[in-house]
Structure formats: C-alpha cells, structure tokens
Amino acid sequence: MTLVAVKNRATAKHLIERYFRQLTDGCGNGDCTNELCASCRDFRPLDNNAAAAKALELFKINAKLCNPHPSKKDFLDGAMSEADLCPAKEDFSDVSHLTEDTVATILSFCEERGDYSALIRIVGRIFSNSDALIRSFRKDEPAAADLDSSQPAGADEREKEGSESMAASSAALDEGLDEMMDPCEVTVDIAAVRRVYDRLLSLDQVEAALVNALIYLTPNMELDLEYLDVYETNPDYLNIFVVVLENGNLHSPEYLEVALPQFCKAMSKLPVAALARLAKLWSGYGLGHVRRMAETFQQLITFTVVSNEYDSETLVNDDRTVVAAAQCLKVAFYASILGGDVDVEHNEEEEEDPESDELTLHELLGEERLYKKGPPADPLELELGVRPVDSIRPLVPYEDFVNESLNEVVEMDKDFTFFKVNAETKFSFQSCPFILSVITKNQGLYYDNRIRMYSERRLTALYSMVQGQQPNPYLKLKVRRDHIIDDALVRVSRPRVTRVQDPRQELLRVSGRNQRLRPET
C-alpha cells in the first residue's frame, strides 16, 4: 500500500470515528438541530453496531458533522477561556490555513464592523501560498487534537468507552473502508469549498484579492512542478488545483488576461497521473461541472486567439497560453467521456506483429515514424484506460469541444510536420484532435496522403532499380469517359497480365481458344 493510500485511509477512518461519536455521544449541544447527532431531541438512540454501519453511510455522503459543544460547567469552571471563544488577534494573523468555520468566523467579524479588510488580507495571504492552500478545506478538519482539547469534563471516560465500542466494530469499519477507498480521491471537502466561494464571490473586494493571489501563486507552482517534482513527493499538491478550479468566476475578464493563463501553464506541468486524477474527479461531478470547466478553457483559447495575430511565421502553436489551455481542455474532454456511457469491453490490446530482424526500407531511410499505423497513443488515454472511440454518449457533446477561432488560424501543414516529426519539441493540435473541426482534420489527412504517395513512389523506384527493371511507379488505367468508375473498378480488380511484344499473336491465341470452346451444333 502506498503512502498516499495509507494517508487517505487514516483520514477516512478518523472521519468515520467522528461520525460514530456523534451518533453515540452527540456533540454536547442541548439545542442541536442536526438529526444525525445524538444530542438532537428527535434522534433515536442506536447500538454500537448500528452506529458503526450508520457512520459508514454518513461518510459516503459526506454528511454534516457537528462541532463539539462545551457544557455550562466548562464555562463556570473556566475551562473555556475568552481566548478560546474569540480570535486571539483581530487581524487573524495566526490563521495558517482556511476552513469553512474559519471563513464564517472572519466574515461575521468583518460584517459586525462593516470593514472587510481583515478578510481580504487573509484570503490574499492563504490563496497566494501553496502550502497554506494544500492544508485548507481538508476533510479531516478539525484535527483530533483540537477535538480532545475542546471536550467537556468527564470526556476521558466517555472517550474510553467510545474507543472500546469502536474496537468492537472495527472489523466492520475496516471492511467498509476497503470498499470505499478510492486512490484517485482527494482530501479536499468539495462541498465546503463551494459554500465558501458562494459567500466570498458576492464581495467585490474579495474577488480582486483572489485574482491578485492567483497571479502571485501560479509562477511558483509552475517552477515547483517543472523542477522540483512536488507532486511525486506530496500528492496532496493537487488540492491547490481542486480548490482554485472550484472558483465559478474563472472565465470572467478579471482572470482571462493574466491569472487564468498563468494558472493553465502551471496545470499543464502536472504529471499524467495527476491529470488522470482530476479527470476522474470531475467525471463524478456531473454535466454542469464538466461543461463549466470546458467553457472556462474554451473562453481562454478564444480570447487569446482573437487578441493576437498569427501567420506562417508567428504560429499559434508557439503561443504558450493557447497550448496550455488546450492541454487543460483535454482533461475536461476525458472527464466528459468517463462521466458518460462508455463501453471498454472491446478495448483489448491488438496483437502486435512479430518483430522481424530485417529492416524495412522505411527504417533504413529513417522514415518509420512517418508511416506508423495509427496515431500515437495519448499518455492520458493510457493512464485512464479509455479511448474516445469507447464513448457511447459523453456528458458534453463532441462539437462543444471544437474551437472555431483556433481552427481559423492553425497552419495545418506545419502542424502536421510537428505532429509527425517534431513531437518532442513542438506542440501539435493534432495531439488534441477534439478541438479541431472536420475541415481542419481533412487538411491533415490530405498532407498525410500526399506524403505517403510521394514516399511510396520513391520506394517503388528504388525497388525497381534494385531488381534491374525500368522504374514505373505509376498505375495506368484505360477507362472510357462515360464509364470512369466501372472501368476503373474492373481494371483494378483484374489480375495483372504480361505485355506481349506482338499484339497480333495475342489476338490469334485468343481466337483459337474461342474456337475450341464453341459448342458443336
């Protein structure tokens, strides 16, 4: 089991234990209105086994968790000091990461004073720091240590009893955990992030802080991913992209000029395994989310193409913003396929031809890459184990991924060269064929057929010279003007005959054969 799986398993088990304690002991709030908490008046008590099974169900649906509530005795005894109830500093300088509760507290503080400067400073500070974003909005918040410190008097004995009860049901919990754990799952509480964005984006001042924070954050992310391999050492680095992409205003003009292009460049540096996790995550969010992601990247491509001029010297393939946005759009494309109806049963690896020790002429001439059967397999396609041809009905229709503005400026002859020859150093939009229109793809097929024709003619001449024959790479057909198709099909289907030196001898031979076949009267 990998370190990531162990970490995710520990997080899930911690959450299930919190649900179990909530179902058995409650949160301690006599006025609790959560029907899934033992402290609620309408709650029906459960035994330990039923509570363990219910805890697994609540974990699956990410149900609401109550925060432990202090008792009156704790207030009287001074167990909860004023510093525990209110922030230590009015500027919240001690906040190192964000949770939904933290944002709600800061918002209430700012609303009371009619001044949102503290919220703007915290949002700018957290969203511009990669480490702070990684730790923000986690499913395992608040930490177990925080829970222990806030429990009322006498909680030690109840904790001990709860631990014993959990031990009795641990087998059921572990079995259910094995079924639910998904290696592609992230540790971000998506529902909490969306609720936080709904509140933050209603404030214009906070919107500007998010834009500036993203502009400051993304260059460092791009360097970390390209040179430090941060995702390999910490897979939770993907949390940054999950949190940022939940921002429903990324397509707005404030982001399109600087923030979103830089973010897409950083996202394009993610390894294939991380992009596959994102595609699987988005595929489970449904049509609305995948469509919003696709439209965000499409709008960036269109905005960039329309804002610039391209020609045979200044190619759109060299525009890093367009290239990065197209690569990000690919993640949404595969998420659309995964989220729709897919048939992968027929997707079996074809048997490869046995390798031969003899080199073909294409290999001798160094042209084997130009004439490989079929396009090269996409790395993301291999990682996900699904192909576009396996899709029966995607979430988002294929035509919604075609960008007409881009198709108008693509130089297909050069793009085809990049695709076939310079794939390692130059980007080709044929590696993202979903973005190309039928007309543009037809141009690519035209160049492919022309190159194949010239090469085959050259190889035919070479074969003829080796065999000592007169080079004749052309196929000559004699057809009638009014019957072009019929004559051509007949001529091609006939076996090739050897030309004779004297046509009259051939005529006599055919006449004699007809005489022998004529029936006697």
Short mmCIF file of C-alpha atoms in Angstrom, two decimals:
data_model
loop_
_atom_site.label_atom_id
_atom_site.label_comp_id
_atom_site.label_asym_id
_atom_site.label_seq_id
_atom_site.Cartn_x
_atom_site.Cartn_y
_atom_site.Cartn_z
CA MET A 1 0.00 0.00 0.00
CA THR A 2 1.42 3.38 -0.98
CA LEU A 3 1.95 6.28 1.36
CA VAL A 4 -0.95 8.15 -0.27
CA ALA A 5 -3.33 5.25 0.28
CA VAL A 6 -2.26 4.92 3.90
CA LYS A 7 -2.74 8.63 4.46
CA ASN A 8 -6.17 8.67 2.84
CA ARG A 9 -7.21 5.61 4.79
CA ALA A 10 -6.17 7.22 8.07
CA THR A 11 -8.12 10.35 7.18
CA ALA A 12 -11.23 8.36 6.30
CA LYS A 13 -11.01 6.32 9.49
CA HIS A 14 -10.70 9.49 11.56
CA LEU A 15 -13.85 10.93 9.95
CA ILE A 16 -15.80 7.72 10.48
CA GLU A 17 -14.80 7.73 14.15
CA ARG A 18 -16.13 11.30 14.44
CA TYR A 19 -19.44 10.23 12.90
CA PHE A 20 -19.56 7.29 15.30
CA ARG A 21 -19.01 9.52 18.35
CA GLN A 22 -21.62 11.95 17.02
CA LEU A 23 -24.15 9.11 16.70
CA THR A 24 -23.39 7.64 20.14
CA ASP A 25 -22.34 10.56 22.38
CA GLY A 26 -23.58 13.60 20.48
CA CYS A 27 -21.94 16.98 20.23
CA GLY A 28 -22.97 18.20 23.71
CA ASN A 29 -25.23 20.99 22.42
CA GLY A 30 -28.67 20.70 24.02
CA ASP A 31 -30.18 22.80 21.23
CA CYS A 32 -28.60 20.81 18.38
CA THR A 33 -30.84 20.58 15.30
CA ASN A 34 -28.76 18.01 13.41
CA GLU A 35 -30.97 14.92 13.10
CA LEU A 36 -27.81 12.82 12.67
CA CYS A 37 -26.49 13.78 16.12
CA ALA A 38 -27.31 12.07 19.42
CA SER A 39 -27.68 15.48 21.06
CA CYS A 40 -30.70 16.29 18.88
CA ARG A 41 -34.04 15.81 20.64
CA ASP A 42 -35.52 13.93 17.68
CA PHE A 43 -32.62 11.48 17.43
CA ARG A 44 -33.32 7.80 18.07
CA PRO A 45 -30.52 6.04 20.00
CA LEU A 46 -28.52 3.37 18.18
CA ASP A 47 -26.48 0.46 19.44
CA ASN A 48 -22.78 0.28 18.64
CA ASN A 49 -23.09 -1.97 15.59
CA ALA A 50 -25.90 0.08 14.09
CA ALA A 51 -23.96 3.29 14.82
CA ALA A 52 -20.87 1.89 13.09
CA ALA A 53 -22.88 0.98 9.99
CA LYS A 54 -24.58 4.39 10.03
CA ALA A 55 -21.20 6.11 10.37
CA LEU A 56 -20.04 4.43 7.15
CA GLU A 57 -23.16 5.65 5.34
CA LEU A 58 -22.66 9.21 6.58
CA PHE A 59 -19.03 9.14 5.45
CA LYS A 60 -20.08 8.06 1.95
CA ILE A 61 -22.45 11.02 1.53
CA ASN A 62 -20.17 13.49 3.36
CA ALA A 63 -22.91 14.30 5.86
CA LYS A 64 -22.82 17.26 8.22
CA LEU A 65 -20.58 16.98 11.29
CA CYS A 66 -21.33 18.89 14.46
CA ASN A 67 -18.55 20.70 16.27
CA PRO A 68 -18.07 19.58 19.91
CA HIS A 69 -20.05 21.94 22.13
CA PRO A 70 -18.81 22.91 25.59
CA SER A 71 -21.12 22.35 28.56
CA LYS A 72 -22.24 25.00 31.05
CA LYS A 73 -19.91 23.52 33.65
CA ASP A 74 -16.97 24.21 31.39
CA PHE A 75 -17.86 27.89 31.28
CA LEU A 76 -18.31 28.09 35.04
CA ASP A 77 -15.04 26.28 35.70
CA GLY A 78 -13.21 28.50 33.24
CA ALA A 79 -12.24 25.56 31.06
CA MET A 80 -13.08 27.66 28.02
CA SER A 81 -11.32 30.96 28.27
CA GLU A 82 -12.22 34.08 26.35
CA ALA A 83 -9.25 33.45 24.08
CA ASP A 84 -10.83 30.11 23.04
CA LEU A 85 -14.14 31.75 22.16
CA CYS A 86 -12.77 34.77 20.28
CA PRO A 87 -9.81 35.17 17.98
CA ALA A 88 -6.55 35.93 19.72
CA LYS A 89 -5.91 38.83 17.36
CA GLU A 90 -8.36 40.99 15.48
CA ASP A 91 -6.20 40.82 12.35
CA PHE A 92 -6.27 36.99 12.40
CA SER A 93 -2.54 36.88 11.77
CA ASP A 94 -2.36 33.46 13.45
CA VAL A 95 -4.58 31.83 10.77
CA SER A 96 -2.30 29.49 8.78
CA HIS A 97 -4.97 27.86 6.61
CA LEU A 98 -8.69 28.13 5.94
CA THR A 99 -11.68 26.02 6.88
CA GLU A 100 -15.36 26.71 6.36
CA ASP A 101 -15.75 27.58 10.04
CA THR A 102 -12.76 29.92 9.96
CA VAL A 103 -14.13 31.80 6.96
CA ALA A 104 -17.55 32.06 8.62
CA THR A 105 -15.96 33.46 11.80
CA ILE A 106 -13.92 36.04 9.89
CA LEU A 107 -16.92 37.06 7.81
CA SER A 108 -19.04 37.59 10.91
CA PHE A 109 -16.25 39.64 12.48
CA CYS A 110 -16.00 41.84 9.37
CA GLU A 111 -19.76 42.21 8.95
CA GLU A 112 -20.15 43.44 12.52
CA ARG A 113 -17.58 46.17 11.91
CA GLY A 114 -18.55 46.91 8.32
CA ASP A 115 -14.89 46.50 7.33
CA TYR A 116 -13.70 43.57 5.20
CA SER A 117 -10.01 44.46 5.20
CA ALA A 118 -9.14 41.58 7.55
CA LEU A 119 -10.90 39.06 5.27
CA ILE A 120 -9.17 40.48 2.19
CA ARG A 121 -5.75 40.20 3.83
CA ILE A 122 -6.33 36.59 4.92
CA VAL A 123 -7.73 35.48 1.55
CA GLY A 124 -4.80 37.11 -0.25
CA ARG A 125 -2.29 35.53 2.13
CA ILE A 126 -3.72 31.99 2.07
CA PHE A 127 -4.55 31.80 -1.65
CA SER A 128 -1.10 33.04 -2.63
CA ASN A 129 0.69 30.36 -0.57
CA SER A 130 0.80 26.81 -1.92
CA ASP A 131 1.44 25.18 1.48
CA ALA A 132 -1.47 27.04 3.07
CA LEU A 133 -3.84 26.04 0.23
CA ILE A 134 -2.79 22.39 0.48
CA ARG A 135 -3.84 22.36 4.15
CA SER A 136 -7.04 24.34 3.60
CA PHE A 137 -10.56 22.90 3.39
CA ARG A 138 -9.48 19.39 4.30
CA LYS A 139 -11.96 16.63 5.01
CA ASP A 140 -10.15 15.75 8.23
CA GLU A 141 -10.63 19.20 9.81
CA PRO A 142 -10.70 19.92 12.72
CA ALA A 143 -7.81 17.75 13.82
CA ALA A 144 -8.17 15.12 16.50
CA ALA A 145 -6.01 17.14 18.90
CA ASP A 146 -8.41 20.08 18.60
CA LEU A 147 -11.32 17.80 19.40
CA ASP A 148 -9.65 16.46 22.51
CA SER A 149 -8.82 19.94 23.81
CA SER A 150 -12.39 21.14 23.42
CA GLN A 151 -14.17 18.17 25.03
CA PRO A 152 -16.04 18.82 28.30
CA ALA A 153 -15.14 17.46 31.72
CA GLY A 154 -15.61 13.73 32.07
CA ALA A 155 -14.93 13.24 28.40
CA ASP A 156 -11.98 10.95 29.10
CA GLU A 157 -14.24 8.20 30.43
CA ARG A 158 -16.70 8.59 27.55
CA GLU A 159 -13.78 8.62 25.09
CA LYS A 160 -12.54 5.37 26.61
CA GLU A 161 -15.97 3.79 26.32
CA GLY A 162 -16.28 5.07 22.77
CA SER A 163 -12.88 3.61 21.90
CA GLU A 164 -13.93 0.25 23.26
CA SER A 165 -17.15 0.42 21.28
CA MET A 166 -15.22 1.31 18.15
CA ALA A 167 -12.86 -1.58 18.76
CA ALA A 168 -15.84 -3.93 18.87
CA SER A 169 -17.00 -2.63 15.47
CA SER A 170 -13.53 -2.11 13.90
CA ALA A 171 -13.83 -5.15 11.68
CA ALA A 172 -16.98 -3.76 10.06
CA LEU A 173 -15.40 -0.34 9.69
CA ASP A 174 -12.24 -1.72 8.07
CA GLU A 175 -14.25 -3.85 5.68
CA GLY A 176 -16.40 -0.92 4.65
CA LEU A 177 -13.32 1.29 4.33
CA ASP A 178 -11.66 -1.13 1.91
CA GLU A 179 -14.71 -0.92 -0.34
CA MET A 180 -14.93 2.87 -0.25
CA MET A 181 -11.31 3.92 -0.56
CA ASP A 182 -10.53 5.33 -3.96
CA PRO A 183 -6.86 6.02 -4.83
CA CYS A 184 -7.98 8.92 -7.03
CA GLU A 185 -9.95 10.59 -4.24
CA VAL A 186 -8.65 13.92 -2.95
CA THR A 187 -8.61 15.18 0.62
CA VAL A 188 -10.49 18.40 -0.16
CA ASP A 189 -14.00 18.92 1.18
CA ILE A 190 -15.53 19.97 -2.12
CA ALA A 191 -18.92 20.85 -0.64
CA ALA A 192 -17.30 23.17 1.91
CA VAL A 193 -15.17 24.86 -0.78
CA ARG A 194 -18.25 25.57 -2.89
CA ARG A 195 -20.12 27.03 0.05
CA VAL A 196 -17.15 29.26 0.87
CA TYR A 197 -16.91 30.50 -2.73
CA ASP A 198 -20.62 31.29 -2.75
CA ARG A 199 -20.08 33.64 0.19
CA LEU A 200 -16.73 35.11 -0.90
CA LEU A 201 -17.57 35.84 -4.53
CA SER A 202 -20.50 38.00 -3.50
CA LEU A 203 -17.96 40.59 -2.29
CA ASP A 204 -16.16 42.61 -4.99
CA GLN A 205 -13.18 43.35 -2.74
CA VAL A 206 -12.58 39.64 -2.13
CA GLU A 207 -12.81 38.93 -5.88
CA ALA A 208 -9.89 41.29 -6.52
CA ALA A 209 -7.90 39.65 -3.72
CA LEU A 210 -8.45 36.19 -5.28
CA VAL A 211 -7.25 37.43 -8.69
CA ASN A 212 -4.08 39.02 -7.26
CA ALA A 213 -3.35 35.97 -5.11
CA LEU A 214 -3.61 33.65 -8.12
CA ILE A 215 -1.26 35.87 -10.13
CA TYR A 216 1.29 35.69 -7.33
CA LEU A 217 0.84 31.95 -6.70
CA THR A 218 0.99 30.41 -10.19
CA PRO A 219 4.60 31.23 -11.25
CA ASN A 220 5.90 29.48 -8.13
CA MET A 221 3.65 26.49 -8.81
CA GLU A 222 4.96 26.20 -12.36
CA LEU A 223 8.56 26.18 -11.15
CA ASP A 224 7.80 23.67 -8.39
CA LEU A 225 6.15 21.24 -10.81
CA GLU A 226 8.76 21.57 -13.54
CA TYR A 227 11.95 21.42 -11.49
CA LEU A 228 11.13 20.09 -8.01
CA ASP A 229 8.62 17.29 -8.81
CA VAL A 230 6.49 18.37 -5.87
CA TYR A 231 3.55 16.15 -6.85
CA GLU A 232 5.65 12.98 -6.61
CA THR A 233 6.74 13.89 -3.08
CA ASN A 234 3.34 15.20 -1.97
CA PRO A 235 0.27 14.05 -4.00
CA ASP A 236 -1.88 16.43 -1.94
CA TYR A 237 -0.33 19.19 -4.08
CA LEU A 238 -3.27 18.50 -6.39
CA ASN A 239 -5.51 20.08 -3.73
CA ILE A 240 -4.39 23.51 -4.93
CA PHE A 241 -5.84 22.91 -8.40
CA VAL A 242 -9.02 21.38 -7.00
CA VAL A 243 -9.65 24.40 -4.75
CA VAL A 244 -8.82 27.04 -7.38
CA LEU A 245 -10.88 25.41 -10.14
CA GLU A 246 -13.98 25.46 -7.93
CA ASN A 247 -14.00 29.23 -8.43
CA GLY A 248 -17.01 29.79 -10.67
CA ASN A 249 -15.71 33.17 -11.91
CA LEU A 250 -12.51 31.96 -13.61
CA HIS A 251 -13.98 32.76 -17.02
CA SER A 252 -14.61 36.41 -16.13
CA PRO A 253 -12.47 39.17 -17.71
CA GLU A 254 -10.59 39.80 -14.46
CA TYR A 255 -8.99 36.35 -14.72
CA LEU A 256 -8.64 35.98 -18.50
CA GLU A 257 -5.80 38.44 -19.04
CA VAL A 258 -3.18 37.23 -16.55
CA ALA A 259 -4.38 34.96 -13.74
CA LEU A 260 -6.04 32.16 -15.72
CA PRO A 261 -3.30 31.93 -18.42
CA GLN A 262 -0.65 31.56 -15.73
CA PHE A 263 -2.74 29.00 -13.89
CA CYS A 264 -3.22 26.91 -17.06
CA LYS A 265 0.52 26.95 -17.70
CA ALA A 266 1.09 25.60 -14.19
CA MET A 267 -1.65 22.99 -14.61
CA SER A 268 -0.12 21.77 -17.88
CA LYS A 269 3.05 20.92 -15.91
CA LEU A 270 1.20 18.37 -13.77
CA PRO A 271 2.25 14.76 -14.39
CA VAL A 272 -0.11 12.47 -16.28
CA ALA A 273 -1.13 10.64 -13.08
CA ALA A 274 -2.32 13.91 -11.52
CA LEU A 275 -4.26 14.93 -14.63
CA ALA A 276 -5.91 11.50 -14.65
CA ARG A 277 -6.98 12.01 -11.02
CA LEU A 278 -8.51 15.35 -11.97
CA ALA A 279 -10.37 13.82 -14.92
CA LYS A 280 -11.81 11.05 -12.73
CA LEU A 281 -12.76 13.57 -10.05
CA TRP A 282 -14.57 15.86 -12.50
CA SER A 283 -16.34 12.94 -14.17
CA GLY A 284 -18.16 12.26 -10.90
CA TYR A 285 -19.45 15.83 -10.57
CA GLY A 286 -21.89 15.60 -13.47
CA LEU A 287 -22.65 17.54 -16.62
CA GLY A 288 -22.79 21.03 -15.12
CA HIS A 289 -19.30 20.93 -13.63
CA VAL A 290 -17.61 19.39 -16.69
CA ARG A 291 -19.32 21.86 -19.00
CA ARG A 292 -18.19 24.78 -16.83
CA MET A 293 -14.59 23.55 -16.91
CA ALA A 294 -14.71 23.11 -20.70
CA GLU A 295 -16.24 26.55 -21.23
CA THR A 296 -13.62 28.17 -19.00
CA PHE A 297 -10.70 26.80 -21.03
CA GLN A 298 -12.51 27.38 -24.34
CA GLN A 299 -13.10 31.01 -23.44
CA LEU A 300 -9.41 31.47 -22.65
CA ILE A 301 -8.42 29.98 -26.02
CA THR A 302 -10.88 32.15 -27.92
CA PHE A 303 -9.92 35.30 -26.02
CA THR A 304 -6.20 34.72 -26.66
CA VAL A 305 -6.62 33.86 -30.36
CA VAL A 306 -8.84 36.86 -31.04
CA SER A 307 -6.49 39.19 -29.16
CA ASN A 308 -3.42 38.21 -31.22
CA GLU A 309 -2.42 37.92 -34.86
CA TYR A 310 -0.93 34.73 -36.29
CA ASP A 311 0.62 33.92 -39.66
CA SER A 312 3.06 31.45 -41.22
CA GLU A 313 5.90 32.98 -39.19
CA THR A 314 4.07 33.61 -35.91
CA LEU A 315 2.31 30.31 -35.30
CA VAL A 316 -0.45 29.72 -32.80
CA ASN A 317 1.45 26.55 -31.86
CA ASP A 318 4.07 28.79 -30.22
CA ASP A 319 1.53 30.61 -28.05
CA ARG A 320 2.03 29.09 -24.59
CA THR A 321 -1.34 30.29 -23.33
CA VAL A 322 -3.29 28.59 -26.13
CA VAL A 323 -1.22 25.42 -25.85
CA ALA A 324 -1.65 25.20 -22.07
CA ALA A 325 -5.40 25.88 -22.29
CA ALA A 326 -5.77 23.14 -24.94
CA GLN A 327 -3.93 20.67 -22.70
CA CYS A 328 -6.20 21.60 -19.78
CA LEU A 329 -9.24 21.23 -22.04
CA LYS A 330 -8.10 17.67 -22.71
CA VAL A 331 -8.71 16.83 -19.03
CA ALA A 332 -12.30 18.09 -19.32
CA PHE A 333 -12.70 16.10 -22.57
CA TYR A 334 -11.73 12.81 -20.93
CA ALA A 335 -13.83 13.67 -17.86
CA SER A 336 -16.79 14.04 -20.23
CA ILE A 337 -16.09 10.59 -21.66
CA LEU A 338 -15.64 8.94 -18.26
CA GLY A 339 -18.80 10.54 -16.88
CA GLY A 340 -20.92 9.38 -19.81
CA ASP A 341 -21.72 5.94 -21.20
CA VAL A 342 -18.55 4.01 -22.03
CA ASP A 343 -18.03 0.56 -23.48
CA VAL A 344 -14.48 -0.67 -22.81
CA GLU A 345 -15.19 -4.41 -23.05
CA HIS A 346 -13.99 -4.50 -26.64
CA ASN A 347 -10.95 -2.39 -25.79
CA GLU A 348 -8.43 -5.21 -25.89
CA GLU A 349 -4.88 -4.75 -26.94
CA GLU A 350 -4.33 -5.82 -30.51
CA GLU A 351 -1.78 -8.48 -31.11
CA GLU A 352 1.35 -6.89 -32.39
CA ASP A 353 3.07 -8.31 -35.43
CA PRO A 354 6.09 -10.40 -34.54
CA GLU A 355 9.21 -8.34 -34.70
CA SER A 356 11.50 -9.07 -37.58
CA ASP A 357 15.24 -8.76 -37.56
CA GLU A 358 15.16 -7.41 -41.10
CA LEU A 359 14.96 -3.65 -41.52
CA THR A 360 12.35 -2.22 -43.86
CA LEU A 361 13.21 0.48 -46.39
CA HIS A 362 11.29 2.99 -44.27
CA GLU A 363 13.56 2.18 -41.31
CA LEU A 364 16.67 2.31 -43.47
CA LEU A 365 15.64 5.75 -44.69
CA GLY A 366 14.77 6.91 -41.18
CA GLU A 367 11.08 7.41 -42.01
CA GLU A 368 9.46 4.71 -39.89
CA ARG A 369 7.78 7.30 -37.64
CA LEU A 370 6.02 8.90 -40.59
CA TYR A 371 4.37 5.63 -41.62
CA LYS A 372 3.49 4.07 -38.31
CA LYS A 373 -0.02 2.60 -38.40
CA GLY A 374 -2.43 4.84 -36.50
CA PRO A 375 -1.68 7.91 -34.36
CA PRO A 376 0.50 7.58 -31.26
CA ALA A 377 -1.43 6.71 -28.11
CA ASP A 378 -2.14 9.68 -25.84
CA PRO A 379 -0.47 9.31 -22.39
CA LEU A 380 -3.62 10.49 -20.59
CA GLU A 381 -5.66 7.99 -22.58
CA LEU A 382 -3.35 5.18 -21.49
CA GLU A 383 -3.42 6.32 -17.86
CA LEU A 384 -7.22 6.37 -17.79
CA GLY A 385 -7.63 3.17 -19.79
CA VAL A 386 -10.33 4.65 -22.02
CA ARG A 387 -10.37 5.87 -25.61
CA PRO A 388 -12.68 8.34 -27.32
CA VAL A 389 -13.86 5.53 -29.58
CA ASP A 390 -15.11 3.69 -26.47
CA SER A 391 -17.55 6.50 -25.69
CA ILE A 392 -21.20 5.76 -26.44
CA ARG A 393 -22.59 9.03 -25.11
CA PRO A 394 -20.31 11.62 -23.43
CA LEU A 395 -21.53 14.12 -20.86
CA VAL A 396 -20.71 17.07 -23.13
CA PRO A 397 -21.28 16.67 -26.90
CA TYR A 398 -18.13 16.40 -29.00
CA GLU A 399 -18.96 19.50 -31.02
CA ASP A 400 -18.80 21.65 -27.88
CA PHE A 401 -15.07 20.99 -27.64
CA VAL A 402 -14.36 22.32 -31.17
CA ASN A 403 -12.95 25.85 -31.15
CA GLU A 404 -13.72 27.62 -34.42
CA SER A 405 -11.49 30.63 -33.70
CA LEU A 406 -8.50 28.35 -33.27
CA ASN A 407 -9.26 26.37 -36.44
CA GLU A 408 -9.14 29.57 -38.47
CA VAL A 409 -5.52 30.32 -37.52
CA VAL A 410 -3.95 26.84 -37.43
CA GLU A 411 -1.35 26.32 -40.18
CA MET A 412 -2.14 22.67 -40.85
CA ASP A 413 0.89 21.94 -43.00
CA LYS A 414 3.26 23.00 -40.21
CA ASP A 415 1.08 21.47 -37.51
CA PHE A 416 1.22 18.14 -39.36
CA THR A 417 5.02 18.34 -39.50
CA PHE A 418 5.17 18.98 -35.76
CA PHE A 419 2.86 16.02 -35.15
CA LYS A 420 4.86 13.58 -37.26
CA VAL A 421 8.45 14.76 -36.87
CA ASN A 422 8.96 17.26 -34.04
CA ALA A 423 6.54 15.94 -31.43
CA GLU A 424 9.13 16.19 -28.64
CA THR A 425 9.97 19.84 -29.25
CA LYS A 426 6.86 21.31 -30.87
CA PHE A 427 3.21 21.17 -29.86
CA SER A 428 0.71 19.95 -32.42
CA PHE A 429 -3.03 20.45 -32.07
CA GLN A 430 -3.46 17.02 -33.60
CA SER A 431 -2.50 15.71 -30.17
CA CYS A 432 -5.80 17.33 -29.06
CA PRO A 433 -7.93 16.31 -32.07
CA PHE A 434 -11.21 17.03 -30.26
CA ILE A 435 -10.53 20.78 -30.64
CA LEU A 436 -10.20 20.59 -34.45
CA SER A 437 -13.09 20.82 -36.90
CA VAL A 438 -13.79 18.27 -39.63
CA ILE A 439 -12.43 20.63 -42.29
CA THR A 440 -9.14 21.09 -40.44
CA LYS A 441 -8.77 17.35 -39.87
CA ASN A 442 -9.42 16.80 -43.57
CA GLN A 443 -6.46 19.05 -44.35
CA GLY A 444 -4.30 16.92 -42.08
CA LEU A 445 -5.41 13.76 -43.92
CA TYR A 446 -4.60 15.46 -47.23
CA TYR A 447 -1.00 16.14 -46.18
CA ASP A 448 -0.69 12.65 -44.79
CA ASN A 449 -1.86 11.06 -48.05
CA ARG A 450 0.39 13.26 -50.18
CA ILE A 451 3.47 12.40 -48.17
CA ARG A 452 2.63 8.71 -48.30
CA MET A 453 2.11 8.87 -52.06
CA TYR A 454 5.47 10.55 -52.70
CA SER A 455 7.25 8.13 -50.41
CA GLU A 456 5.68 5.04 -51.98
CA ARG A 457 6.58 6.31 -55.45
CA ARG A 458 10.16 6.82 -54.32
CA LEU A 459 10.31 3.35 -52.75
CA THR A 460 8.83 1.75 -55.88
CA ALA A 461 11.55 3.36 -57.99
CA LEU A 462 14.15 2.12 -55.53
CA TYR A 463 12.79 -1.44 -55.66
CA SER A 464 12.80 -1.35 -59.46
CA MET A 465 16.43 -0.22 -59.57
CA VAL A 466 17.44 -2.99 -57.16
CA GLN A 467 15.69 -5.60 -59.34
CA GLY A 468 17.13 -4.17 -62.56
CA GLN A 469 13.79 -3.06 -64.02
CA GLN A 470 12.74 0.20 -65.56
CA PRO A 471 11.25 2.42 -62.84
CA ASN A 472 7.50 2.76 -63.34
CA PRO A 473 5.81 3.91 -60.13
CA TYR A 474 2.52 4.79 -61.81
CA LEU A 475 -0.61 2.68 -62.16
CA LYS A 476 -2.01 3.23 -65.66
CA LEU A 477 -5.69 2.58 -66.29
CA LYS A 478 -7.52 2.90 -69.61
CA VAL A 479 -11.10 3.98 -68.97
CA ARG A 480 -13.97 5.36 -71.02
CA ARG A 481 -15.14 8.88 -70.26
CA ASP A 482 -18.74 7.79 -69.73
CA HIS A 483 -17.85 4.77 -67.59
CA ILE A 484 -14.95 6.01 -65.48
CA ILE A 485 -15.91 4.28 -62.20
CA ASP A 486 -16.99 0.99 -63.77
CA ASP A 487 -13.90 0.69 -65.94
CA ALA A 488 -11.57 1.68 -63.13
CA LEU A 489 -13.02 -0.93 -60.77
CA VAL A 490 -12.85 -3.64 -63.43
CA ARG A 491 -9.26 -2.81 -64.36
CA VAL A 492 -8.10 -2.72 -60.75
CA SER A 493 -9.82 -6.00 -59.88
CA ARG A 494 -8.31 -7.89 -62.85
CA PRO A 495 -5.04 -9.76 -62.31
CA ARG A 496 -2.07 -8.11 -63.93
CA VAL A 497 -1.16 -9.66 -67.34
CA THR A 498 2.21 -9.66 -69.02
CA ARG A 499 2.53 -7.45 -72.05
CA VAL A 500 3.38 -9.29 -75.31
CA GLN A 501 5.66 -7.99 -77.99
CA ASP A 502 3.30 -8.69 -80.95
CA PRO A 503 -0.40 -7.86 -80.44
CA ARG A 504 -1.34 -10.00 -83.44
CA GLN A 505 -0.05 -13.16 -81.77
CA GLU A 506 -2.17 -12.41 -78.72
CA LEU A 507 -5.22 -11.92 -80.97
CA LEU A 508 -4.65 -15.29 -82.72
CA ARG A 509 -4.22 -17.04 -79.37
CA VAL A 510 -7.49 -15.67 -78.04
CA SER A 511 -9.30 -16.54 -81.34
CA GLY A 512 -8.06 -20.15 -81.22
CA ARG A 513 -9.22 -20.54 -77.64
CA ASN A 514 -12.68 -19.29 -78.57
CA GLN A 515 -12.88 -21.81 -81.45
CA ARG A 516 -12.09 -24.69 -79.06
CA LEU A 517 -14.75 -23.56 -76.60
CA ARG A 518 -17.50 -23.15 -79.27
CA PRO A 519 -20.15 -25.92 -78.74
CA GLU A 520 -20.91 -28.33 -81.63
CA THR A 521 -24.27 -27.94 -83.36
#
